[in-house]
mmCIF file of C-alpha atoms and ligand atoms in Angstrom:
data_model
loop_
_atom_site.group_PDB
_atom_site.id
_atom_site.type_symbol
_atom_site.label_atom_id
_atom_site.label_comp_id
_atom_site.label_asym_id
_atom_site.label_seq_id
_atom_site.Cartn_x
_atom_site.Cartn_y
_atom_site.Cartn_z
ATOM 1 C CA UNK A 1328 0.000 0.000 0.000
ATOM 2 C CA UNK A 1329 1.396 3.349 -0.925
ATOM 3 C CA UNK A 1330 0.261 6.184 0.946
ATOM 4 C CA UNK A 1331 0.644 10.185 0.435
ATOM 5 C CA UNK A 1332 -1.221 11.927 3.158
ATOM 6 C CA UNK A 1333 -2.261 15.289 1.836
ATOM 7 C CA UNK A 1334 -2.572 16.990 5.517
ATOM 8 C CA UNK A 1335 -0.239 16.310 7.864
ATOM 9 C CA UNK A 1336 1.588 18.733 10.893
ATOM 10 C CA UNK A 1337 4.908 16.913 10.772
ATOM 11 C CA UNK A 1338 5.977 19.968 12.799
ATOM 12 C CA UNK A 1339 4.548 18.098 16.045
ATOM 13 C CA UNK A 1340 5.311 14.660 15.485
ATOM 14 C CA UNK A 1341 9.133 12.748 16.339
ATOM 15 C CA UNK A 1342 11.221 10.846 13.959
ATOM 16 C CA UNK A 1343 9.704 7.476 16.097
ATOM 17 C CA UNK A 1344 6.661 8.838 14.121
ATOM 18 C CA UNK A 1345 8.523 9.116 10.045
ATOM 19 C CA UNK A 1346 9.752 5.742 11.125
ATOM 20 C CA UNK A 1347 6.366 4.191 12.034
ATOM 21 C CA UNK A 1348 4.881 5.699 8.749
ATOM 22 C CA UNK A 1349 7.463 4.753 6.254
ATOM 23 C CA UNK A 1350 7.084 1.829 7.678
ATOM 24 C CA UNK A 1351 3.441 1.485 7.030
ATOM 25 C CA UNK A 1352 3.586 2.550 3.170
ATOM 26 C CA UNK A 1353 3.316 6.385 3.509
ATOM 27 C CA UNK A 1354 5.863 7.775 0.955
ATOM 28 C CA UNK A 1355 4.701 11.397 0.827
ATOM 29 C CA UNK A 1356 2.843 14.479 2.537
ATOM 30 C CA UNK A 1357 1.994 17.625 2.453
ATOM 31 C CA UNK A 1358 2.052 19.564 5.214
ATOM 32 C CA UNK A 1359 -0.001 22.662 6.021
ATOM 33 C CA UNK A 1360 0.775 25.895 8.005
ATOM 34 C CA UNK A 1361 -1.690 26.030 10.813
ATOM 35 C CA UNK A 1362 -1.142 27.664 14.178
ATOM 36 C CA UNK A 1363 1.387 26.613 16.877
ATOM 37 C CA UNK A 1364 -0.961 25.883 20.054
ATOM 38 C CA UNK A 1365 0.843 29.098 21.600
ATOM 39 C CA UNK A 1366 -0.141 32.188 19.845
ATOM 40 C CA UNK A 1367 2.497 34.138 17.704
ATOM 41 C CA UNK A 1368 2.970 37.861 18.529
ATOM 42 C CA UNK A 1369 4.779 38.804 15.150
ATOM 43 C CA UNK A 1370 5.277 38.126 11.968
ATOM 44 C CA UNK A 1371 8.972 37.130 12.179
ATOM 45 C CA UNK A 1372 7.697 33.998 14.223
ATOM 46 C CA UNK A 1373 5.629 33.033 11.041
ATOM 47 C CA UNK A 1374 8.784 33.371 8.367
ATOM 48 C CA UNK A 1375 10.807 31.148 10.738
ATOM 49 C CA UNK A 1376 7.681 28.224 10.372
ATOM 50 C CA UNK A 1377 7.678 29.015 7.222
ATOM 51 C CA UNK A 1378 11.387 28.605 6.267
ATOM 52 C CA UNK A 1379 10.885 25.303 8.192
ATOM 53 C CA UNK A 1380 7.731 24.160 6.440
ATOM 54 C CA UNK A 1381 10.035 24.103 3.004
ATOM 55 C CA UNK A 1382 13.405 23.467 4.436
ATOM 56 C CA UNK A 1383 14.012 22.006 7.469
ATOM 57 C CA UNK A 1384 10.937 20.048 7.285
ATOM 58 C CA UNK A 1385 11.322 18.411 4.205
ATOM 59 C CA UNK A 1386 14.924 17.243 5.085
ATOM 60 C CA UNK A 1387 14.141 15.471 7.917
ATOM 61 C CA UNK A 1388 11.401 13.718 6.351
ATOM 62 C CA UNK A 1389 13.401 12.690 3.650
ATOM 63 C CA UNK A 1390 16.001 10.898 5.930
ATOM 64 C CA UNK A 1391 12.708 8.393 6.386
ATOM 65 C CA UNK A 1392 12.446 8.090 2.729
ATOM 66 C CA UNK A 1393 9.038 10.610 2.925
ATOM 67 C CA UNK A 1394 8.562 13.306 0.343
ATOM 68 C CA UNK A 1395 7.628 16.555 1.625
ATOM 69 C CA UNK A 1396 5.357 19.224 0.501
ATOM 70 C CA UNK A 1397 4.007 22.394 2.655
ATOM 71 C CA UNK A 1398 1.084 24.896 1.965
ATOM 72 C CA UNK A 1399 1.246 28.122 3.080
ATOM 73 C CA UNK A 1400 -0.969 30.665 4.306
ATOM 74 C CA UNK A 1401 -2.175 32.867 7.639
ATOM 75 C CA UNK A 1402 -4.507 30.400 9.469
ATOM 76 C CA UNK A 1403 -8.091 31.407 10.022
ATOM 77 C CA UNK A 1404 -6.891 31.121 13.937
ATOM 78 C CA UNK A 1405 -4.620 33.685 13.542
ATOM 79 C CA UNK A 1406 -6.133 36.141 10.927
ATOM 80 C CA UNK A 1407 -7.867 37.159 14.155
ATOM 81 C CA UNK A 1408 -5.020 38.815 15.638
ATOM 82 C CA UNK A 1409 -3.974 42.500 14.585
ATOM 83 C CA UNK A 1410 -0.349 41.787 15.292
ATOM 84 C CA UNK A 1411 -0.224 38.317 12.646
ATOM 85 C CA UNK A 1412 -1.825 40.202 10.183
ATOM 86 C CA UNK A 1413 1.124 41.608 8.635
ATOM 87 C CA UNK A 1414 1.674 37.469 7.759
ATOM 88 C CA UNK A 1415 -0.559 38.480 4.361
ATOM 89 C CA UNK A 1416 2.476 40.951 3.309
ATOM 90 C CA UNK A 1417 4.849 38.148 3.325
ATOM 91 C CA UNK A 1418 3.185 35.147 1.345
ATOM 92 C CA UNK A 1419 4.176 36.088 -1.810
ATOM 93 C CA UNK A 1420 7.429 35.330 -1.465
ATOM 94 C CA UNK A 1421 6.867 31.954 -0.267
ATOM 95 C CA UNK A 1422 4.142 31.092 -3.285
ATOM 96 C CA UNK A 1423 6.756 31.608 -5.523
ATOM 97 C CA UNK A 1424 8.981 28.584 -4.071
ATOM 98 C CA UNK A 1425 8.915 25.023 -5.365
ATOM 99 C CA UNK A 1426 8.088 23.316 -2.910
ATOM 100 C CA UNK A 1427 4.703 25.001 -2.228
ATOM 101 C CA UNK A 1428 2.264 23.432 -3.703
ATOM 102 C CA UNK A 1429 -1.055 25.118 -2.305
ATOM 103 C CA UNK A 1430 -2.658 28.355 -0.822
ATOM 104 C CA UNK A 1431 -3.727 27.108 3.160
ATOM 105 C CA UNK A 1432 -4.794 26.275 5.467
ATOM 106 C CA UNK A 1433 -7.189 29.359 5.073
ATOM 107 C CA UNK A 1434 -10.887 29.546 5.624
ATOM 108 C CA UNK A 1435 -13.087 30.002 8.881
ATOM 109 C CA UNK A 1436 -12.214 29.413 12.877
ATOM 110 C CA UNK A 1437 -15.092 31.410 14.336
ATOM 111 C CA UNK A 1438 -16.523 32.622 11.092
ATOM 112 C CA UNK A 1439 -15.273 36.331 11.886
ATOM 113 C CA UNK A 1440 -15.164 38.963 9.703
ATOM 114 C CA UNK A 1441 -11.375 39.191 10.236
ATOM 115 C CA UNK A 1442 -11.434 35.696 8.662
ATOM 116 C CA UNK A 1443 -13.772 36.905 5.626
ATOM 117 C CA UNK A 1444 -10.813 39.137 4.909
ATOM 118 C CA UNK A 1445 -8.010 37.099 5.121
ATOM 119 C CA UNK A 1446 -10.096 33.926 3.600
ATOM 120 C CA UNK A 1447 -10.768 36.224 0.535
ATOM 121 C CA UNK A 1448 -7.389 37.897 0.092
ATOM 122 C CA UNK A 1449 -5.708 34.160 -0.026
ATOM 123 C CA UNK A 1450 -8.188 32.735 -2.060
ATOM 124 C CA UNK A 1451 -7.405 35.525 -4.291
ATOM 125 C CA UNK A 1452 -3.330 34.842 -4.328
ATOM 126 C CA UNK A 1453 -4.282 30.981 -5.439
ATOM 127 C CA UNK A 1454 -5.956 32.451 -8.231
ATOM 128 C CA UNK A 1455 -2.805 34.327 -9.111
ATOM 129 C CA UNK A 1456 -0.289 32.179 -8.182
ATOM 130 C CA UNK A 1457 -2.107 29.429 -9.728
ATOM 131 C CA UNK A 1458 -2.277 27.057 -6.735
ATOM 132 C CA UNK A 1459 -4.646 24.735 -5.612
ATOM 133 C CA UNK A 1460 -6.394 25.837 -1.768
ATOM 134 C CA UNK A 1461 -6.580 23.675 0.928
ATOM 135 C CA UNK A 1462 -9.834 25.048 3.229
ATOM 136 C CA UNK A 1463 -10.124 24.213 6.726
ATOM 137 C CA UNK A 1464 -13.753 23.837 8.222
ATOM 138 C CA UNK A 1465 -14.786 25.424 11.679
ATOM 139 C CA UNK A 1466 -14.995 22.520 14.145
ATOM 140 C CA UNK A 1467 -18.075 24.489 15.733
ATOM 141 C CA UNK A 1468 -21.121 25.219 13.515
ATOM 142 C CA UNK A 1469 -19.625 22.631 10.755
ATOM 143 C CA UNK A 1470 -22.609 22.994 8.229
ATOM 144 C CA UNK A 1471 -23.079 26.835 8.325
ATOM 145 C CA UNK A 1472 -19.152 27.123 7.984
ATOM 146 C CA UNK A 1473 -19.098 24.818 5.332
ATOM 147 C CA UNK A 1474 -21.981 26.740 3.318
ATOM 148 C CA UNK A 1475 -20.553 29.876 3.907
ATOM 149 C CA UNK A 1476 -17.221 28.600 2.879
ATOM 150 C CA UNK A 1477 -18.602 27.223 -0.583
ATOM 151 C CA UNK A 1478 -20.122 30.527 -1.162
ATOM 152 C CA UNK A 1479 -16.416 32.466 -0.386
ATOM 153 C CA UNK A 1480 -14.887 30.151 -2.841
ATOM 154 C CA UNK A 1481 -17.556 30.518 -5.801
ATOM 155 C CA UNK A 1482 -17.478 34.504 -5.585
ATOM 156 C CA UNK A 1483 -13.582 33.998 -5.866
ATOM 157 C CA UNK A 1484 -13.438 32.657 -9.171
ATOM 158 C CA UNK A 1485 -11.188 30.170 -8.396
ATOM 159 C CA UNK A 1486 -12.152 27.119 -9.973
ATOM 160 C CA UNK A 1487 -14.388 24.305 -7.842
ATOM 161 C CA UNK A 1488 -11.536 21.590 -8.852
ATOM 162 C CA UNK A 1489 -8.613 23.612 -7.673
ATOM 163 C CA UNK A 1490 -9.619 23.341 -4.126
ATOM 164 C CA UNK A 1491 -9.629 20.980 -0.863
ATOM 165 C CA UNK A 1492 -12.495 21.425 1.769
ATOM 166 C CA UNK A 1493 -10.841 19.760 4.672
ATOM 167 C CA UNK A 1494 -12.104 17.998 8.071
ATOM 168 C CA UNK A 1495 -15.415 17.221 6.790
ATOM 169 C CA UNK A 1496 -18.070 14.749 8.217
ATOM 170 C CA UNK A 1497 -21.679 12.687 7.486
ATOM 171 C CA UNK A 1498 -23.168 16.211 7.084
ATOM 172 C CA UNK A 1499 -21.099 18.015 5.511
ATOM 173 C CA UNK A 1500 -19.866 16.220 2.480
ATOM 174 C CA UNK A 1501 -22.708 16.010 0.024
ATOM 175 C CA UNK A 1502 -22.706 20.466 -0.280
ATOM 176 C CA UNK A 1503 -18.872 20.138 -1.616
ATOM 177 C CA UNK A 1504 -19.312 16.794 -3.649
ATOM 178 C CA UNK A 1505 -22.208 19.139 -4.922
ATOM 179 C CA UNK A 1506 -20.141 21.840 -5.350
ATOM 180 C CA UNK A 1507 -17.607 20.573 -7.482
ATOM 181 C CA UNK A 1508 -14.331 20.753 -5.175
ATOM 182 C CA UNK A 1509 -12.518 18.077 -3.398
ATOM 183 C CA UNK A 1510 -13.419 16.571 0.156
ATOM 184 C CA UNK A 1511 -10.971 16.040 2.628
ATOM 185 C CA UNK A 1512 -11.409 14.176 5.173
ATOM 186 C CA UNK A 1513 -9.364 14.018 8.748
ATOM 187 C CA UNK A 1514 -9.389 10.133 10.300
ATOM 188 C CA UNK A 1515 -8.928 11.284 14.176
ATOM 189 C CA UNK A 1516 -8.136 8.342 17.055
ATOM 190 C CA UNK A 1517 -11.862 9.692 18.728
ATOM 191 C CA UNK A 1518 -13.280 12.625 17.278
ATOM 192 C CA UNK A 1519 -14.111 13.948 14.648
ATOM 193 C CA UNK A 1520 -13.927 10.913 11.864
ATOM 194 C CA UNK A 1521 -12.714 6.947 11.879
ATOM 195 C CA UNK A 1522 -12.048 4.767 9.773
ATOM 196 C CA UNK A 1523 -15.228 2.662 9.418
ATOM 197 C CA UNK A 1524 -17.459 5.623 8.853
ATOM 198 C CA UNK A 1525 -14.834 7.051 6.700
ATOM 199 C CA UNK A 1526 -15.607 3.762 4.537
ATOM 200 C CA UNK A 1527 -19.184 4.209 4.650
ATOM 201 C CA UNK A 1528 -18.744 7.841 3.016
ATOM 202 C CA UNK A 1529 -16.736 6.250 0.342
ATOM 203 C CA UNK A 1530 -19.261 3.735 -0.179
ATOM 204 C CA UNK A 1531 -22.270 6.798 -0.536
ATOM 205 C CA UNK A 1532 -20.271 9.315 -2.188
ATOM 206 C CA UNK A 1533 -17.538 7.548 -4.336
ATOM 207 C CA UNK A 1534 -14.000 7.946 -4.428
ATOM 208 C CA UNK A 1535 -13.739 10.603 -6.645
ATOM 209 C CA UNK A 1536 -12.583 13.954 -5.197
ATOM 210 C CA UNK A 1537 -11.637 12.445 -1.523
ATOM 211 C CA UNK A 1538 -8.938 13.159 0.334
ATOM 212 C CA UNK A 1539 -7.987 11.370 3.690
ATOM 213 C CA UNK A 1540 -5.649 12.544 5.684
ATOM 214 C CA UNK A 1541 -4.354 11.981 9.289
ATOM 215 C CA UNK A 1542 -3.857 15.740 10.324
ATOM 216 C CA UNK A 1543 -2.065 14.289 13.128
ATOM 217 C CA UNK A 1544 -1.820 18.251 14.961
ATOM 218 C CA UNK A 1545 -0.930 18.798 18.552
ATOM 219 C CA UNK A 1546 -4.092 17.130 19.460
ATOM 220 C CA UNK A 1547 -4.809 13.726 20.303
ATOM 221 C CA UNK A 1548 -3.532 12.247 16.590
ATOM 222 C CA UNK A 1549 -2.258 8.908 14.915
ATOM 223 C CA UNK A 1550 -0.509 9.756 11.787
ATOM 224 C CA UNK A 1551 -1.087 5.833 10.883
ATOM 225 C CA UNK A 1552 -4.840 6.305 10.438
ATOM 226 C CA UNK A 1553 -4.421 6.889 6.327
ATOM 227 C CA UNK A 1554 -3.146 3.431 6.588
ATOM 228 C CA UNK A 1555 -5.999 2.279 8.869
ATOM 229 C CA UNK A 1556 -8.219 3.909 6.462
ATOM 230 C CA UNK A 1557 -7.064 1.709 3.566
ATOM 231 C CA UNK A 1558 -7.159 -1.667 5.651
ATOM 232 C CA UNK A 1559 -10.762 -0.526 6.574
ATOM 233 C CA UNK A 1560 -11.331 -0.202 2.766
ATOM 234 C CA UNK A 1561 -10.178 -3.883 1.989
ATOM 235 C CA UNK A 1562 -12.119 -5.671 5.102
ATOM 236 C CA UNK A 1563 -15.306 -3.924 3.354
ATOM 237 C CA UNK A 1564 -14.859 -5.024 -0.019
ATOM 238 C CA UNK A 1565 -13.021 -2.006 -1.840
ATOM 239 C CA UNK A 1566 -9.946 -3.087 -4.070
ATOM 240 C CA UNK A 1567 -6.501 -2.929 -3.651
ATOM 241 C CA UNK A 1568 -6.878 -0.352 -6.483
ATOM 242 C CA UNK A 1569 -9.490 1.646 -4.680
ATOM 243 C CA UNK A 1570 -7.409 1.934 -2.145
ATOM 244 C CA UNK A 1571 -4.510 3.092 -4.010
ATOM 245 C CA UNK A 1572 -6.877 5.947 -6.015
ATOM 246 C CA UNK A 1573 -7.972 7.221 -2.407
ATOM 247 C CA UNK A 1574 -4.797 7.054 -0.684
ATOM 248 C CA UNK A 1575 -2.045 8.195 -3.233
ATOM 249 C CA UNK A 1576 -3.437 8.765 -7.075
ATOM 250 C CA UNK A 1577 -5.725 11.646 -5.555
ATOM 251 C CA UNK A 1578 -3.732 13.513 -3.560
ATOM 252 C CA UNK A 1579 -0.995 13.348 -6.691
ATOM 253 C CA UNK A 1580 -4.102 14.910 -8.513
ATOM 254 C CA UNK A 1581 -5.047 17.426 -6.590
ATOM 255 C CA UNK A 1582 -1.458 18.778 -5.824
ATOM 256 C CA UNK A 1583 -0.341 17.869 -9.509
ATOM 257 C CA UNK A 1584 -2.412 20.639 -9.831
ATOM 258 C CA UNK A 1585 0.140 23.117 -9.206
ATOM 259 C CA UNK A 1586 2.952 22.021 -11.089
ATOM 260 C CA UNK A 1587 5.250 21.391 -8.510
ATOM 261 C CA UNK A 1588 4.296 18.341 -6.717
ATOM 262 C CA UNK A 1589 8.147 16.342 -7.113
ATOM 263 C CA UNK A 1590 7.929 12.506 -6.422
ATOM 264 C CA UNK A 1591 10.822 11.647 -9.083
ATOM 265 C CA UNK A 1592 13.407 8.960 -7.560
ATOM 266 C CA UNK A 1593 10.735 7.927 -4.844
ATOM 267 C CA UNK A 1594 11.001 4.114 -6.803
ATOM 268 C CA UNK A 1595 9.123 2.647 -9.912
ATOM 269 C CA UNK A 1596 5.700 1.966 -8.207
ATOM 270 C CA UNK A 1597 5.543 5.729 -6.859
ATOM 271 C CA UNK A 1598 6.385 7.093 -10.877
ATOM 272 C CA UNK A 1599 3.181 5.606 -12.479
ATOM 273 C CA UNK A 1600 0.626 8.111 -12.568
ATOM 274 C CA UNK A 1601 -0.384 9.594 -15.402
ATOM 275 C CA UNK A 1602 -1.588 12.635 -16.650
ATOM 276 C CA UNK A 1603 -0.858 15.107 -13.637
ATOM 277 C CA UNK A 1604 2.250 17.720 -13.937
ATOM 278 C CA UNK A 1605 3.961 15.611 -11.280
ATOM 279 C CA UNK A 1606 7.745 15.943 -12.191
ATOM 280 C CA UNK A 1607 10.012 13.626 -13.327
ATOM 281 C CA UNK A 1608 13.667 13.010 -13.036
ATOM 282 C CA UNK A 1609 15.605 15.584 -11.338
ATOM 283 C CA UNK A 1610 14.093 17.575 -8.338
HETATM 284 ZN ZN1 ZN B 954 -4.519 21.066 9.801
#
């Protein structure tokens, strides 16, 4: 089983953890800028996380053998704050790099008008950096989040195919499969999402589109679950190839998207997709 989990915070996790994964077939990852459980007073702290997200990061995933990716953004958490504000100023330089390969996570916390702002004004450098978006759903008020999310991203103009809504559940998922954009899903140890019920979404809505991912923040998190996930697939009847379009041809879609997703020299069975701008030879 080959496994690229499209939302990971490496960031908070120990080398036992890259060794575990590897381990259990996961060969790449992206991982998102979120917040850092204490609260960031500048916007010097956020250029040092990012410099990590695309170099520090991805080196010491790569001494496991694990590709790494990072998206970059100001977190709806933080677009509350006056003083992180200034974060907006300094994206730009970081869209440009290579191993960006998405706007995020942006979207809502609390669904302030601080976050309308900052949600708009990123979805808005995706569109002109042409990057995919990675959207993070409120855990509070899921389905009004959601809808007013869906409604942020079609006034945007960015297209419906470009971007991720992430940590969705039973209620949420048919407006974005409706919508057109991808659904990500977050498999949590007790909250949130698990396995089998992540199965019965796949059996409703298809595997189109969907995302799973592990998150694995500074919560209570088991970056294995992708891997649970696809053994939950098989013991319900999916294929070994269903598991392989959910767990790694997706992702490789979605982030193909921007034209810098790099899994050359990751081994023949990692090199076989087709048709995305993953690429090849070189790095
Ligand atoms: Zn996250």
């Amino acid at each position: 089983m080959r496994i690229f989990d499209p939302h990971i915070h490496m960031t908070s996790r120990t080398t036992d953890d890259y060794r575990a994964m590897a381990a259990a077939g996961v060969r790449a990852v992206v991982e998102p800028a979120f917040w850092l459980g204490q609260p960031r007073t500048n916007p010097g702290s956020f250029a040092d996380y990012f410099d990590s997200l695309i170099g520090w990061e991805p080196y010491r995933a790569g001494q496991f053998g694990i590709r790494h990716h990072a998206t970059i953004a100001l977190n709806p958490k933080e677009a509350n704050d006056p003083r992180c504000r200034p974060v907006l100023d300094l994206l730009p330089r970081y869209l440009d790099k290579d191993g960006v390969v998405a706007v995020g996570e942006i979207g809502y916390d609390s669904m302030t008008p601080e976050e309308d702002e900052a949600f708009a004004a990123q979805l808005a450098l995706a569109v002109e950096y042409e990057l995919p978006a990675l959207v993070h759903t409120p855990h509070r008020d899921k389905a009004r989040g959601t809808e007013r999310t869906l409604a942020v991203v079609a006034e945007s103009g960015i297209g419906p195919g470009r971007v991720v809504v992430d940590h969705l559940n039973e209620v949420t998922v048919a407006a974005v499969h409706d919508a057109g954009c991808w659904m990500g899903f977050s498999i949590y140890p007790e909250t949130k999402m698990s396995p089998p019920r992540m199965v019965e979404i796949l059996k409703e809505h298809g595997l189109d589109r969907m995302l799973v991912n592990s998150a694995a923040d500074w919560g209570h998190s088991d970056p294995l679950l992708t891997r649970a996930t696809g053994e939950a697939m098989l013991a319900a009847g999916f294929t070994d190839d269903d598991v392989d379009k959910v767990l790694w041809r997706n992702p490789v879609e979605f982030y193909g998207q921007s034209g810098r997703l790099d899994l050359s020299d990751l081994g023949p069975a990692a090199d076989t997709f087709e048709g995305s701008s993953i690429k090849r030879g070189g790095s």
